[in-house]
Amino acid sequence: QVQLVESGGGSVQAGGSLRLSCRVSADDGRRRCMAWFRQRPGHEREGVAGLSPSGEYSTYADSVKGRFTISQDRFKTTVYLQMNNLKAEDTALYYCAAQFNHCPSSRWYQTFDPAIWGQGIQVTVST
């Protein structure tokens, strides 16, 4: 069974950077697309960035565009979220997510619910 394991969270001052990693525990051969979500205090969970199955295309929420970058390694075993110029409002629990059957584009997460989720990892940005 495929599982997602996040790492790399923590605390940082505003303006700083963090890189989140999401390791995919197994490759069962299915076409897979990935995304990062977050849940900020007092808010619903929201999609932050999505990646196409090939890793060639990405989509971002307006709030992080130009600051965050989603990518994956060449073996497609780990997905990253590079977060630069972090702001206090980026403080949230971040989740890695995957979908297998519905991967029309990097925007998949705006239409389809993920099939599996990581456990979540905390990012705290202080001013």
PDB file of C-alpha atoms in Angstrom:
ATOM      1  CA  GLN A   1       0.000   0.000   0.000  1.00  0.00           C
ATOM      2  CA  VAL A   2       1.364   3.381  -0.989  1.00  0.00           C
ATOM      3  CA  GLN A   3       1.996   5.756   1.887  1.00  0.00           C
ATOM      4  CA  LEU A   4       3.191   9.353   1.990  1.00  0.00           C
ATOM      5  CA  VAL A   5       5.651  10.536   4.629  1.00  0.00           C
ATOM      6  CA  GLU A   6       6.387  14.238   5.029  1.00  0.00           C
ATOM      7  CA  SER A   7       9.483  15.814   6.537  1.00  0.00           C
ATOM      8  CA  GLY A   8      11.244  19.161   6.675  1.00  0.00           C
ATOM      9  CA  GLY A   9       8.797  21.301   8.592  1.00  0.00           C
ATOM     10  CA  GLY A  10       9.679  23.527  11.503  1.00  0.00           C
ATOM     11  CA  SER A  11       9.878  27.133  12.627  1.00  0.00           C
ATOM     12  CA  VAL A  12      11.388  29.983  10.679  1.00  0.00           C
ATOM     13  CA  GLN A  13      11.330  33.753  10.769  1.00  0.00           C
ATOM     14  CA  ALA A  14       9.412  35.734   8.198  1.00  0.00           C
ATOM     15  CA  GLY A  15      11.414  36.072   5.001  1.00  0.00           C
ATOM     16  CA  GLY A  16      13.108  32.740   5.528  1.00  0.00           C
ATOM     17  CA  SER A  17      12.878  29.470   3.611  1.00  0.00           C
ATOM     18  CA  LEU A  18      11.964  25.851   4.226  1.00  0.00           C
ATOM     19  CA  ARG A  19      11.804  22.800   2.011  1.00  0.00           C
ATOM     20  CA  LEU A  20       9.207  20.145   2.673  1.00  0.00           C
ATOM     21  CA  SER A  21       9.732  16.603   1.401  1.00  0.00           C
ATOM     22  CA  CYS A  22       7.161  13.896   0.767  1.00  0.00           C
ATOM     23  CA  ARG A  23       8.484  10.395   0.309  1.00  0.00           C
ATOM     24  CA  VAL A  24       6.308   7.932  -1.572  1.00  0.00           C
ATOM     25  CA  SER A  25       6.706   4.596   0.206  1.00  0.00           C
ATOM     26  CA  ALA A  26       6.175   2.351  -2.817  1.00  0.00           C
ATOM     27  CA  ASP A  27       5.631   2.477  -6.546  1.00  0.00           C
ATOM     28  CA  ASP A  28       2.777   0.245  -7.552  1.00  0.00           C
ATOM     29  CA  GLY A  29       3.052   1.220 -11.197  1.00  0.00           C
ATOM     30  CA  ARG A  30      -0.055   3.377 -11.318  1.00  0.00           C
ATOM     31  CA  ARG A  31       0.001   6.804 -12.900  1.00  0.00           C
ATOM     32  CA  ARG A  32       0.293   9.234 -10.013  1.00  0.00           C
ATOM     33  CA  CYS A  33      -0.096  12.977  -9.559  1.00  0.00           C
ATOM     34  CA  MET A  34       0.878  14.876  -6.434  1.00  0.00           C
ATOM     35  CA  ALA A  35      -0.048  18.023  -4.567  1.00  0.00           C
ATOM     36  CA  TRP A  36       0.543  19.941  -1.367  1.00  0.00           C
ATOM     37  CA  PHE A  37      -2.284  21.228   0.797  1.00  0.00           C
ATOM     38  CA  ARG A  38      -2.283  23.227   3.999  1.00  0.00           C
ATOM     39  CA  GLN A  39      -4.643  24.039   6.825  1.00  0.00           C
ATOM     40  CA  ARG A  40      -4.088  27.369   8.505  1.00  0.00           C
ATOM     41  CA  PRO A  41      -5.523  28.064  11.979  1.00  0.00           C
ATOM     42  CA  GLY A  42      -9.185  28.958  11.666  1.00  0.00           C
ATOM     43  CA  HIS A  43      -9.314  28.092   7.964  1.00  0.00           C
ATOM     44  CA  GLU A  44     -10.368  25.136   5.859  1.00  0.00           C
ATOM     45  CA  ARG A  45      -7.757  22.985   4.182  1.00  0.00           C
ATOM     46  CA  GLU A  46      -6.659  24.500   0.878  1.00  0.00           C
ATOM     47  CA  GLY A  47      -4.635  23.369  -2.109  1.00  0.00           C
ATOM     48  CA  VAL A  48      -1.262  25.054  -2.346  1.00  0.00           C
ATOM     49  CA  ALA A  49       0.437  23.473  -5.357  1.00  0.00           C
ATOM     50  CA  GLY A  50      -0.134  20.608  -7.783  1.00  0.00           C
ATOM     51  CA  LEU A  51       2.140  18.616 -10.054  1.00  0.00           C
ATOM     52  CA  SER A  52       1.308  16.748 -13.249  1.00  0.00           C
ATOM     53  CA  PRO A  53       2.198  13.027 -13.430  1.00  0.00           C
ATOM     54  CA  SER A  54       5.259  13.749 -15.532  1.00  0.00           C
ATOM     55  CA  GLY A  55       6.397  16.460 -13.165  1.00  0.00           C
ATOM     56  CA  GLU A  56       6.685  18.844 -16.079  1.00  0.00           C
ATOM     57  CA  TYR A  57       3.747  21.084 -15.162  1.00  0.00           C
ATOM     58  CA  SER A  58       2.771  22.742 -11.900  1.00  0.00           C
ATOM     59  CA  THR A  59      -0.033  24.918 -10.572  1.00  0.00           C
ATOM     60  CA  TYR A  60      -0.035  27.228  -7.551  1.00  0.00           C
ATOM     61  CA  ALA A  61      -2.508  29.040  -5.365  1.00  0.00           C
ATOM     62  CA  ASP A  62      -2.361  32.786  -5.891  1.00  0.00           C
ATOM     63  CA  SER A  63      -1.225  33.291  -2.301  1.00  0.00           C
ATOM     64  CA  VAL A  64       2.024  31.358  -2.859  1.00  0.00           C
ATOM     65  CA  LYS A  65       2.714  31.977  -6.538  1.00  0.00           C
ATOM     66  CA  GLY A  66       6.267  33.195  -7.063  1.00  0.00           C
ATOM     67  CA  ARG A  67       7.358  32.053  -3.601  1.00  0.00           C
ATOM     68  CA  PHE A  68       6.691  28.288  -3.543  1.00  0.00           C
ATOM     69  CA  THR A  69       7.916  25.649  -5.980  1.00  0.00           C
ATOM     70  CA  ILE A  70       6.672  22.064  -6.227  1.00  0.00           C
ATOM     71  CA  SER A  71       8.957  19.484  -7.808  1.00  0.00           C
ATOM     72  CA  GLN A  72       9.868  15.811  -7.706  1.00  0.00           C
ATOM     73  CA  ASP A  73      13.068  13.841  -8.021  1.00  0.00           C
ATOM     74  CA  ARG A  74      13.918  12.007 -11.244  1.00  0.00           C
ATOM     75  CA  PHE A  75      12.786   8.690  -9.812  1.00  0.00           C
ATOM     76  CA  LYS A  76       9.449  10.192  -8.725  1.00  0.00           C
ATOM     77  CA  THR A  77       9.908   8.823  -5.226  1.00  0.00           C
ATOM     78  CA  THR A  78      10.005  12.178  -3.438  1.00  0.00           C
ATOM     79  CA  VAL A  79       8.012  15.354  -3.975  1.00  0.00           C
ATOM     80  CA  TYR A  80       9.270  18.656  -2.652  1.00  0.00           C
ATOM     81  CA  LEU A  81       7.761  21.995  -1.741  1.00  0.00           C
ATOM     82  CA  GLN A  82      10.374  24.726  -1.672  1.00  0.00           C
ATOM     83  CA  MET A  83       9.001  27.682   0.275  1.00  0.00           C
ATOM     84  CA  ASN A  84      10.804  31.013   0.035  1.00  0.00           C
ATOM     85  CA  ASN A  85      10.048  34.448   1.458  1.00  0.00           C
ATOM     86  CA  LEU A  86       7.782  32.883   4.027  1.00  0.00           C
ATOM     87  CA  LYS A  87       5.127  35.021   5.671  1.00  0.00           C
ATOM     88  CA  ALA A  88       3.313  34.690   8.983  1.00  0.00           C
ATOM     89  CA  GLU A  89       0.164  33.750   7.082  1.00  0.00           C
ATOM     90  CA  ASP A  90       1.966  30.679   5.699  1.00  0.00           C
ATOM     91  CA  THR A  91       1.840  29.179   9.193  1.00  0.00           C
ATOM     92  CA  ALA A  92      -0.121  25.966   8.790  1.00  0.00           C
ATOM     93  CA  LEU A  93      -0.180  22.205   8.908  1.00  0.00           C
ATOM     94  CA  TYR A  94       1.037  21.086   5.465  1.00  0.00           C
ATOM     95  CA  TYR A  95      -0.106  17.854   3.841  1.00  0.00           C
ATOM     96  CA  CYS A  96       1.244  15.913   0.909  1.00  0.00           C
ATOM     97  CA  ALA A  97      -1.430  14.207  -1.201  1.00  0.00           C
ATOM     98  CA  ALA A  98      -1.666  11.878  -4.174  1.00  0.00           C
ATOM     99  CA  GLN A  99      -4.252  10.826  -6.729  1.00  0.00           C
ATOM    100  CA  PHE A 100      -4.013   7.861  -9.088  1.00  0.00           C
ATOM    101  CA  ASN A 101      -7.051   7.701 -11.348  1.00  0.00           C
ATOM    102  CA  HIS A 102      -7.813  11.351 -11.937  1.00  0.00           C
ATOM    103  CA  CYS A 103      -4.710  13.157 -13.150  1.00  0.00           C
ATOM    104  CA  PRO A 104      -5.801  15.324 -16.090  1.00  0.00           C
ATOM    105  CA  SER A 105      -3.264  18.041 -15.331  1.00  0.00           C
ATOM    106  CA  SER A 106      -1.352  19.783 -12.570  1.00  0.00           C
ATOM    107  CA  ARG A 107      -4.701  21.341 -11.566  1.00  0.00           C
ATOM    108  CA  TRP A 108      -6.115  17.945 -10.617  1.00  0.00           C
ATOM    109  CA  TYR A 109      -6.348  18.864  -6.932  1.00  0.00           C
ATOM    110  CA  GLN A 110      -8.798  21.685  -7.737  1.00  0.00           C
ATOM    111  CA  THR A 111     -11.317  19.130  -9.037  1.00  0.00           C
ATOM    112  CA  PHE A 112     -10.642  15.741  -7.456  1.00  0.00           C
ATOM    113  CA  ASP A 113     -10.133  14.764  -3.841  1.00  0.00           C
ATOM    114  CA  PRO A 114      -6.808  13.073  -3.153  1.00  0.00           C
ATOM    115  CA  ALA A 115      -6.806   9.294  -2.831  1.00  0.00           C
ATOM    116  CA  ILE A 116      -4.209   9.311  -0.049  1.00  0.00           C
ATOM    117  CA  TRP A 117      -2.775  11.857   2.384  1.00  0.00           C
ATOM    118  CA  GLY A 118       0.375  12.216   4.383  1.00  0.00           C
ATOM    119  CA  GLN A 119       0.199  12.672   8.136  1.00  0.00           C
ATOM    120  CA  GLY A 120       0.797  16.427   7.979  1.00  0.00           C
ATOM    121  CA  ILE A 121       3.729  18.515   9.084  1.00  0.00           C
ATOM    122  CA  GLN A 122       3.775  21.830  10.923  1.00  0.00           C
ATOM    123  CA  VAL A 123       5.289  25.002   9.484  1.00  0.00           C
ATOM    124  CA  THR A 124       5.430  28.027  11.772  1.00  0.00           C
ATOM    125  CA  VAL A 125       6.543  31.437  10.542  1.00  0.00           C
ATOM    126  CA  SER A 126       7.245  34.087  13.158  1.00  0.00           C
ATOM    127  CA  THR A 127       7.540  37.836  12.714  1.00  0.00           C
TER     128      THR A 127
END
